[in-house]
CSV table of C-alpha atoms in Angstrom, one decimal:
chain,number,residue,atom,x,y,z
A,13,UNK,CA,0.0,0.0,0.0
A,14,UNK,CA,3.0,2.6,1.0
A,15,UNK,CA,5.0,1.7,-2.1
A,16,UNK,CA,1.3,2.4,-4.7
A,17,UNK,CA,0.6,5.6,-2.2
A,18,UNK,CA,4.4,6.8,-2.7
A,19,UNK,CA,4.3,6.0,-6.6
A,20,UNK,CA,0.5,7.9,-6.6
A,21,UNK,CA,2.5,11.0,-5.1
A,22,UNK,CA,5.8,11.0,-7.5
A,23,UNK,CA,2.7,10.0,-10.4
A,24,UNK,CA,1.0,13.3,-9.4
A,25,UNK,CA,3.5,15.6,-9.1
A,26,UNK,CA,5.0,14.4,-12.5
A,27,UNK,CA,1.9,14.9,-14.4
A,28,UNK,CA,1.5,18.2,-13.3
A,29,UNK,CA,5.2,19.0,-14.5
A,30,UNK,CA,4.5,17.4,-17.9
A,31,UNK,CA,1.3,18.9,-18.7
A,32,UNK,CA,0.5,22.3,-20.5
A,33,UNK,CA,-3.3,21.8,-20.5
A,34,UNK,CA,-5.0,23.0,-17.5
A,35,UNK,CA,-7.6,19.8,-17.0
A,36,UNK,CA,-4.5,17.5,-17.2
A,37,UNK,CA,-2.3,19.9,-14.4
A,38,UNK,CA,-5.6,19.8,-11.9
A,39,UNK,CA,-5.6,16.2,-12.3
A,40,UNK,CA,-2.1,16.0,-11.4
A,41,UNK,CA,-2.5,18.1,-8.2
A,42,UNK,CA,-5.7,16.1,-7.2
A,43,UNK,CA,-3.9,12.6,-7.3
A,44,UNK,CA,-1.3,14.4,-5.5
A,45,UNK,CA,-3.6,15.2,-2.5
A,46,UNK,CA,-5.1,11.9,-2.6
A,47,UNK,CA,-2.0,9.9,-2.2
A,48,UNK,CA,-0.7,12.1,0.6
A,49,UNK,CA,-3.8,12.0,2.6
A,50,UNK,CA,-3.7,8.4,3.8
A,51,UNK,CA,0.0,8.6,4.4
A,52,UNK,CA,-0.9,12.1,6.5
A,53,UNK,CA,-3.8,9.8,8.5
A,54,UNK,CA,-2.0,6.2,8.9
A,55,UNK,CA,-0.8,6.8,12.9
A,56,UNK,CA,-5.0,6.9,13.5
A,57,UNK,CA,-4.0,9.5,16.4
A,58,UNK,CA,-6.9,12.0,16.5
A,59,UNK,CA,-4.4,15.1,16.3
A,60,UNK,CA,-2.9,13.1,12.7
A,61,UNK,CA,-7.0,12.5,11.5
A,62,UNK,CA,-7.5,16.3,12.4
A,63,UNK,CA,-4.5,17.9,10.3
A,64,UNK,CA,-5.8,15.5,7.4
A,65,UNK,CA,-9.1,16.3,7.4
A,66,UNK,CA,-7.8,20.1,7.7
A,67,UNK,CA,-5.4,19.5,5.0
A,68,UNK,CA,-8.1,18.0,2.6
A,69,UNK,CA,-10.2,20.6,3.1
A,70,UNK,CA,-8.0,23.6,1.9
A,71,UNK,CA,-6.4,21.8,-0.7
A,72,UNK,CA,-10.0,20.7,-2.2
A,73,UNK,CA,-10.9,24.2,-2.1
A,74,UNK,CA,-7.9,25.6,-4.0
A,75,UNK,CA,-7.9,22.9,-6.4
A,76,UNK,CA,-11.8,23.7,-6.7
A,77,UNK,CA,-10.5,27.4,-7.2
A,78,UNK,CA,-8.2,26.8,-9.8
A,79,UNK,CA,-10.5,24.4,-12.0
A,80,UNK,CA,-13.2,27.3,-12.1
A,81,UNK,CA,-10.2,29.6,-12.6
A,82,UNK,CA,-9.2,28.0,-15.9
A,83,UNK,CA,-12.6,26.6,-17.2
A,84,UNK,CA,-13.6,31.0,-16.8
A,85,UNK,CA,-10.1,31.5,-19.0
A,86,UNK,CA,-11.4,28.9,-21.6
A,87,UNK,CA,-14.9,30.5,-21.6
A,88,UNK,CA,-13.1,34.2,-21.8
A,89,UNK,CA,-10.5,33.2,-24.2
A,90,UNK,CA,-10.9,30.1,-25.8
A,91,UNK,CA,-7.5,28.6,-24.3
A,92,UNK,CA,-7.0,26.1,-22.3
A,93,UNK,CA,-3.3,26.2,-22.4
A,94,UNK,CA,-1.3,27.0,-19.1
A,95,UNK,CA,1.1,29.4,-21.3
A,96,UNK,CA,-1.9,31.5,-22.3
A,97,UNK,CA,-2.9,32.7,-19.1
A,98,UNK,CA,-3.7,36.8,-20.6
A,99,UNK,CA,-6.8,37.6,-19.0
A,100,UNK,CA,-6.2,39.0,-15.5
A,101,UNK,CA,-8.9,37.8,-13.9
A,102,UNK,CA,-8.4,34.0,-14.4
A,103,UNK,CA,-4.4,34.5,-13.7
A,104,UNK,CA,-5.0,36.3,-10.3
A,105,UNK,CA,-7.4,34.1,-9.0
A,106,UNK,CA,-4.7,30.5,-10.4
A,107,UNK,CA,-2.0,32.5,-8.4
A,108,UNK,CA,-4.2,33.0,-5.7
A,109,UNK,CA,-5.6,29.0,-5.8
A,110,UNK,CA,-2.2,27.8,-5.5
A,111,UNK,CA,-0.6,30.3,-3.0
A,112,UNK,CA,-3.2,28.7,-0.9
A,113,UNK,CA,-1.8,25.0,-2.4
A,114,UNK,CA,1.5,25.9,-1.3
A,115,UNK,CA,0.5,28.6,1.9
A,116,UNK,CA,1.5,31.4,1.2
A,117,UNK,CA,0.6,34.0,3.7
A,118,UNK,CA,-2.1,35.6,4.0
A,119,UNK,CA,-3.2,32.0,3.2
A,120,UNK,CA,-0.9,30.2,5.3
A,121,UNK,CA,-3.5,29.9,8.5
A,122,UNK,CA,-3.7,26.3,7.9
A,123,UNK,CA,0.3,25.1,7.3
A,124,UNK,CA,1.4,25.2,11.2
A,125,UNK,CA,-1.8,23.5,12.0
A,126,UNK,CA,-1.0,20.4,9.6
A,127,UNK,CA,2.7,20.6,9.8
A,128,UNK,CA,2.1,19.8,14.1
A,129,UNK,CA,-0.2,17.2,13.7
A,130,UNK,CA,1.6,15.2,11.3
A,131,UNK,CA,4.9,12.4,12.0
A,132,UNK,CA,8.2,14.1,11.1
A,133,UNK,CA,8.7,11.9,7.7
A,134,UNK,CA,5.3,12.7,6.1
A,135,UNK,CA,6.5,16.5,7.6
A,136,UNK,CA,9.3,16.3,5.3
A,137,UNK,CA,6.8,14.9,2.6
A,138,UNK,CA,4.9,18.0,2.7
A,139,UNK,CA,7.1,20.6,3.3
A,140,UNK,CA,9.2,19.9,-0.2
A,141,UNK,CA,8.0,17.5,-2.1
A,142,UNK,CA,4.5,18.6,-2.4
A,143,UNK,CA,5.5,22.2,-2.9
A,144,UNK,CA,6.9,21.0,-6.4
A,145,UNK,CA,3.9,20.7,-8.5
A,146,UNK,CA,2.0,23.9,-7.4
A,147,UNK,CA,5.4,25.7,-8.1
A,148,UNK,CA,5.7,24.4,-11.3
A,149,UNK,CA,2.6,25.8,-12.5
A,150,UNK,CA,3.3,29.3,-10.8
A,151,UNK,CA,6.7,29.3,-12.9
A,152,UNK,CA,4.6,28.8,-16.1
A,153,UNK,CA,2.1,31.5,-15.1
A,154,UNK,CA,5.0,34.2,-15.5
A,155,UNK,CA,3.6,37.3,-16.9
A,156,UNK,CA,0.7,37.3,-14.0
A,157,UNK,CA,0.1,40.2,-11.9
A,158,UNK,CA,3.4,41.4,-10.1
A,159,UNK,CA,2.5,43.5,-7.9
A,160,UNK,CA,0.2,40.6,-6.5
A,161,UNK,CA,2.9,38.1,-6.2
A,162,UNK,CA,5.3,40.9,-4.8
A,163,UNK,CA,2.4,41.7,-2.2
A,164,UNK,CA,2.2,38.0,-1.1
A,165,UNK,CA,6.2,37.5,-0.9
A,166,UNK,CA,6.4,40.1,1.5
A,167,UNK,CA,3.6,39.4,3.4
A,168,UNK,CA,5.2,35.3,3.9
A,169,UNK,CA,8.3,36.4,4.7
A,170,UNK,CA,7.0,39.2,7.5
A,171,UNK,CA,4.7,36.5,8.6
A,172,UNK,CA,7.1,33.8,8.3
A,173,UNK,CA,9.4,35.6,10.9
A,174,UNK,CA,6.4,36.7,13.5
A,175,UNK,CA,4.7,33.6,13.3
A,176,UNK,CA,7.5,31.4,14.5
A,177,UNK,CA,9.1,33.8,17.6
A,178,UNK,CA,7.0,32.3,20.6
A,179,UNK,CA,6.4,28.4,19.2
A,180,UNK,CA,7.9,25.8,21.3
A,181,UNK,CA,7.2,23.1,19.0
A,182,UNK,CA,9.5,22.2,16.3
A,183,UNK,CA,7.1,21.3,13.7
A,184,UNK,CA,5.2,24.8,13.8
A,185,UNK,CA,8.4,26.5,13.7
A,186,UNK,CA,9.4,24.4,10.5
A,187,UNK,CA,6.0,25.6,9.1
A,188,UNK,CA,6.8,29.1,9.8
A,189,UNK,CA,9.9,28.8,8.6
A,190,UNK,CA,8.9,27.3,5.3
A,191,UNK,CA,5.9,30.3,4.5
A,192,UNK,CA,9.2,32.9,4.9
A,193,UNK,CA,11.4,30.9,2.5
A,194,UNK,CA,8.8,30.4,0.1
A,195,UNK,CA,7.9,34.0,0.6
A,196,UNK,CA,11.7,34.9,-0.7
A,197,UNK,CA,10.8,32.5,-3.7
A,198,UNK,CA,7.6,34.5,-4.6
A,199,UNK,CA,9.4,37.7,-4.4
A,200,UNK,CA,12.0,37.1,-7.1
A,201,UNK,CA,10.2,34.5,-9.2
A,202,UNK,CA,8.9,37.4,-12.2
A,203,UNK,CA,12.5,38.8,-12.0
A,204,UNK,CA,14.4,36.1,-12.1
A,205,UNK,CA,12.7,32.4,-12.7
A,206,UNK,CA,16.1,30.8,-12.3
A,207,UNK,CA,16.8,32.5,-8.7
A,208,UNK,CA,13.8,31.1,-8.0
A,209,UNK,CA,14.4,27.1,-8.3
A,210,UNK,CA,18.1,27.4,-6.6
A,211,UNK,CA,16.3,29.1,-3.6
A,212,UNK,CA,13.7,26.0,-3.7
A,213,UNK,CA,16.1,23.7,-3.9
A,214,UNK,CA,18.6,25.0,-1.2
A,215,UNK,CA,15.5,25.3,0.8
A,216,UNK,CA,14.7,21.6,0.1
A,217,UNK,CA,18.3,20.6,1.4
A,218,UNK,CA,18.5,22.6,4.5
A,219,UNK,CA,14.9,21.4,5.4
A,220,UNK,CA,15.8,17.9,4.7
A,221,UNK,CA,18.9,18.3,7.0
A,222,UNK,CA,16.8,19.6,9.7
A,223,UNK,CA,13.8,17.3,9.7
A,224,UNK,CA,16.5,14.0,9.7
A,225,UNK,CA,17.9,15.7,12.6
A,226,UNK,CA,14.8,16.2,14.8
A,227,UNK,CA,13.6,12.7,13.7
A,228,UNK,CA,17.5,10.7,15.0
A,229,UNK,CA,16.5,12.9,18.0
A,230,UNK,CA,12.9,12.0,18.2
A,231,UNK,CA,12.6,15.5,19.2
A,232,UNK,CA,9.4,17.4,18.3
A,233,UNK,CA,9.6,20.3,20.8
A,234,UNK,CA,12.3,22.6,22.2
A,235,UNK,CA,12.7,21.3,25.6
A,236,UNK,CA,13.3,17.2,23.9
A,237,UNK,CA,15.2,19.3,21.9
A,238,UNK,CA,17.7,20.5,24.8
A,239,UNK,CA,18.1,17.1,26.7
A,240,UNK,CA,19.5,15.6,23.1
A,241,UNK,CA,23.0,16.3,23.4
A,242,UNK,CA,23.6,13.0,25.1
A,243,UNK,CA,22.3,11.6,21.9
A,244,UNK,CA,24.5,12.3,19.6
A,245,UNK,CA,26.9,15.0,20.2
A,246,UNK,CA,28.9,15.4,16.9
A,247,UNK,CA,25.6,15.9,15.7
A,248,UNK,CA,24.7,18.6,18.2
A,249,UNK,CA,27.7,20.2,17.2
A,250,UNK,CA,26.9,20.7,13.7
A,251,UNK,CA,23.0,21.2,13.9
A,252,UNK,CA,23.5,25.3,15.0
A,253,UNK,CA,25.0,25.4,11.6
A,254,UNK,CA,21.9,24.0,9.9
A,255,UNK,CA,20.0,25.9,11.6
A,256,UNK,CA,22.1,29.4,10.9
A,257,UNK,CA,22.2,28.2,7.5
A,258,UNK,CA,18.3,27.7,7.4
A,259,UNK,CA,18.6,31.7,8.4
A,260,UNK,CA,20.8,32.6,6.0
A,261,UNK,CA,24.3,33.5,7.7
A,262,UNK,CA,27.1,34.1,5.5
A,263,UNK,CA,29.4,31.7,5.5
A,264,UNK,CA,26.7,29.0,5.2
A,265,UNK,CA,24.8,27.9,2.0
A,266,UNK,CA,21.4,29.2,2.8
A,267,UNK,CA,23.3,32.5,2.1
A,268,UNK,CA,23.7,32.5,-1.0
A,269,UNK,CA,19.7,32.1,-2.5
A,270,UNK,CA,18.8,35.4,0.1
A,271,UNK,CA,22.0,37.1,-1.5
A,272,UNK,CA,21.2,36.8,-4.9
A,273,UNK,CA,17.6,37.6,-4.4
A,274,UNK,CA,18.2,41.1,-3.1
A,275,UNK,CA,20.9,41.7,-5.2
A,276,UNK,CA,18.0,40.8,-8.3
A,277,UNK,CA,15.5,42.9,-6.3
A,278,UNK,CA,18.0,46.4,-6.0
A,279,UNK,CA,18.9,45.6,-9.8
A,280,UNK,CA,14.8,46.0,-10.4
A,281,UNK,CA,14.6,49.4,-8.4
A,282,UNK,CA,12.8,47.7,-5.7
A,283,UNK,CA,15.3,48.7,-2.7
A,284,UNK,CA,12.6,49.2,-0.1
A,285,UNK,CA,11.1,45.7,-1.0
A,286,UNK,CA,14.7,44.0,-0.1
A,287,UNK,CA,15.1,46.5,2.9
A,288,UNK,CA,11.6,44.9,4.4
A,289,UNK,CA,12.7,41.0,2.9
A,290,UNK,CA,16.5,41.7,4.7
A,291,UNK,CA,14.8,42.8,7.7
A,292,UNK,CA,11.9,40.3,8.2
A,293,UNK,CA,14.3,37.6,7.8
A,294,UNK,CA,16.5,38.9,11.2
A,295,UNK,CA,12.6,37.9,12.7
A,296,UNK,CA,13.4,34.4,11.6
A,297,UNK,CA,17.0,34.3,12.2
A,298,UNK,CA,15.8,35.2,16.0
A,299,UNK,CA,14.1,32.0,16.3
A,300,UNK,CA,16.7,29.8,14.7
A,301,UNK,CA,19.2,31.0,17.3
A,302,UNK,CA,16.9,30.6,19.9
A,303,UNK,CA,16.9,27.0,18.8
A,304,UNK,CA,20.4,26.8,18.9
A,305,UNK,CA,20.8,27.9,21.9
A,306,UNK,CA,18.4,25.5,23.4
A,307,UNK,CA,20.3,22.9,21.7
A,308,UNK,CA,23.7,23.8,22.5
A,309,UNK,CA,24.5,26.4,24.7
A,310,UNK,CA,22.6,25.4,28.0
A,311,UNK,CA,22.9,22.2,30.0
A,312,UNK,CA,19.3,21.7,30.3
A,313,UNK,CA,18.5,21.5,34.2
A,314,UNK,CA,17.2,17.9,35.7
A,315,UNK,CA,14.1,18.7,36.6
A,316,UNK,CA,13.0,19.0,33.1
A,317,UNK,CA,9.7,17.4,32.2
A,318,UNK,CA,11.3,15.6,29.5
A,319,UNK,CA,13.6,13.0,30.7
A,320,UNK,CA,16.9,12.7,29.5
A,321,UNK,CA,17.1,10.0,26.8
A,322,UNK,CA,18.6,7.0,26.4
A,323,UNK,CA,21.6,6.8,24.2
A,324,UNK,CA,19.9,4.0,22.4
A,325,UNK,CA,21.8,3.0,18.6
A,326,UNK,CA,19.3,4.6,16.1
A,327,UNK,CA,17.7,2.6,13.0
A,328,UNK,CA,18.2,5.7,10.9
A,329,UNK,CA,20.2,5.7,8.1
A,330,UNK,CA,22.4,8.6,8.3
A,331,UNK,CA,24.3,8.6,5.0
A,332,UNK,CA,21.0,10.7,3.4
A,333,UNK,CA,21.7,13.1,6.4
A,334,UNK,CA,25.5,13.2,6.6
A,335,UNK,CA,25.4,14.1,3.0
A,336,UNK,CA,22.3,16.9,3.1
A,337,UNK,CA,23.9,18.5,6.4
A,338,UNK,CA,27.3,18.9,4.1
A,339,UNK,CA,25.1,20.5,1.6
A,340,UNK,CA,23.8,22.3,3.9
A,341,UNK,CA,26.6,24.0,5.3
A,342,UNK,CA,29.5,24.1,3.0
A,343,UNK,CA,27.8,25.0,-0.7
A,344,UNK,CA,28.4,28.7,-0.8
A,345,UNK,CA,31.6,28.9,-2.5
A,346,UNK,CA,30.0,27.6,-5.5
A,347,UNK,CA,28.4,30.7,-5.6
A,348,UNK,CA,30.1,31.9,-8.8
A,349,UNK,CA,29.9,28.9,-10.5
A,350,UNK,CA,25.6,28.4,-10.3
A,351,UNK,CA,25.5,32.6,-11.3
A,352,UNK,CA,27.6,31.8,-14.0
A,353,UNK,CA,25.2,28.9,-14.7
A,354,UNK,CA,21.9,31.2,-13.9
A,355,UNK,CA,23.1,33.7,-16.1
A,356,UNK,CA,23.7,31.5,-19.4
């Protein structure tokens, strides 16, 4: 059943990417959403059944919004291709429909609430993989209205950053931490399409990192989080740099996509838009050092509630996460090399 759900999921989100014929990319998004769903509701814990039922919900109703979306572009223009989006009213309310797919503030309201009810694997499952088939269609509906998508950037990253200051538990502050990168993503994507997939896929590493992390720690809130030094302590060592790199600190990869995104934005006159993205994203560094911290600069005290755990081996593999937390931290100096690449 896993292995038809799984090939459902990778069926979905490649039908989407192949198609140029709005019916076709629905239907890819649809069988998307149903694979995930019983994968989302297979621990039968009430909180899991809960962020399903929530998670069905919006995404039925933004796949709703973008069928009506295209069917009123055919009616208006005869076209049912994706390229042909000209009408404005059809290509605000398909950006719209899948800003909501993806949650983008100020439709976001229901990632955190999914994200924490959910296991940390089918956590990862959402937080990249099923951002790849909405984003391909965004990427294709170019020419939409850029004040709009400029409008919503700013608003996930500002969000992105408030949202995630007082959370405790990890999985919200992933959430949070995904609607400001994706945010970033939006910003540039009219500008610069290319800017756009590095920053998706650099966000897909360090997330990947950081999820592997939490789950060999079995950690999904900040105080687990503190007591798992005794785990595995190489590990602790490295994970503030996951995390900084999740934030965007310079010497670390996640610097680079931010860095090139402003630089694009100050190139397009828009200086006070990358003043307000720079600034929003100190909101999020704040709660990536705060998790740090927690994780490596205090000895938590003994009367914690959660008990210190036992150093037991773990069934993880860790090659996937010894080579994504390399990515994660040491990819910057390519820098030149993928503008060079951008830039042809």
């Amino acid at each position: 059943i896993l292995a038809i759900l799984l090939f459902g999921l990778g069926l979905g989100t490649t039908i989407t990417f192949a198609s140029s014929h709005w019916l076709l990319a629905w239907m890819g998004l649809e069988m998307n959403t149903l694979a995930i769903i019983p994968l989302m509701a297979q621990h039968h814990h009430p909180r899991a059944v809960e962020a399903t039922t929530k998670y069905f919900l919006t995404q039925a109703t933004a796949a709703a919004t973008l069928l009506f979306a295209s069917v009123t572009n055919a009616w208006l223009t005869g076209q049912w291709e994706i390229q042909q989006i000209t009408h404005p009213l059809p290509s605000t309310m398909i950006t719209l429909a899948l800003a909501l797919k993806i949650g983008l503030a100020p439709l976001h309201a229901w990632l955190p609430e999914v994200l924490q009810g959910l296991d940390l694997t089918t956590g990862l499952i959402l937080s990249t993989w099923q951002k790849l088939a909405p984003f391909a269609l965004i990427l294709q509906l170019q020419p939409s209205s850029s004040t709009l998508l400029i409008i919503l950037g700013l608003m996930s990253t500002l969000i992105g950053g408030w949202g995630g200051l007082n959370q405790t538990q990890l999985r919200k502050i992933l959430a949070y931490s995904s609607i400001a990168h994706l945010g970033w993503m939006i910003l540039v994507l009219q500008f610069s399409p290319s800017i756009t997939l590095l920053t998706l896929l650099t966000y897909f590493i360090m997330t990947f990192s950081t999820f592997l992390v939490f789950k060999l720690n079995e950690s999904t809130n900040i105080n687990t989080l503190a007591t798992s030094w005794a785990k595995a302590p190489a590990l602790t060592a490295l994970m503030p740099l996951i995390l900084l790199s999740l934030g965007g600190l310079p010497p670390l990869t996640g610097f680079m996509p931010k860095w090139l995104i402003l630089q694009e934005l100050t190139k397009q006159g828009l200086a006070p838009t990358a003043t307000l993205a720079a600034l929003s994203a100190l909101l999020s560094l704040y709660f990536y050092l705060r998790l740090s911290y927690a994780m490596t600069l205090t000895i938590s005290p003994n009367n914690l509630t959660g008990s210190t755990p036992w150093r037991l081996p773990s069934t993880q593999l860790t090659y996937p996460l010894a080579t994504s937390t390399a990515m994660t931290i040491c990819l910057l100096p390519l820098t030149p090399a993928i503008s060079a690449l951008l830039t042809s």
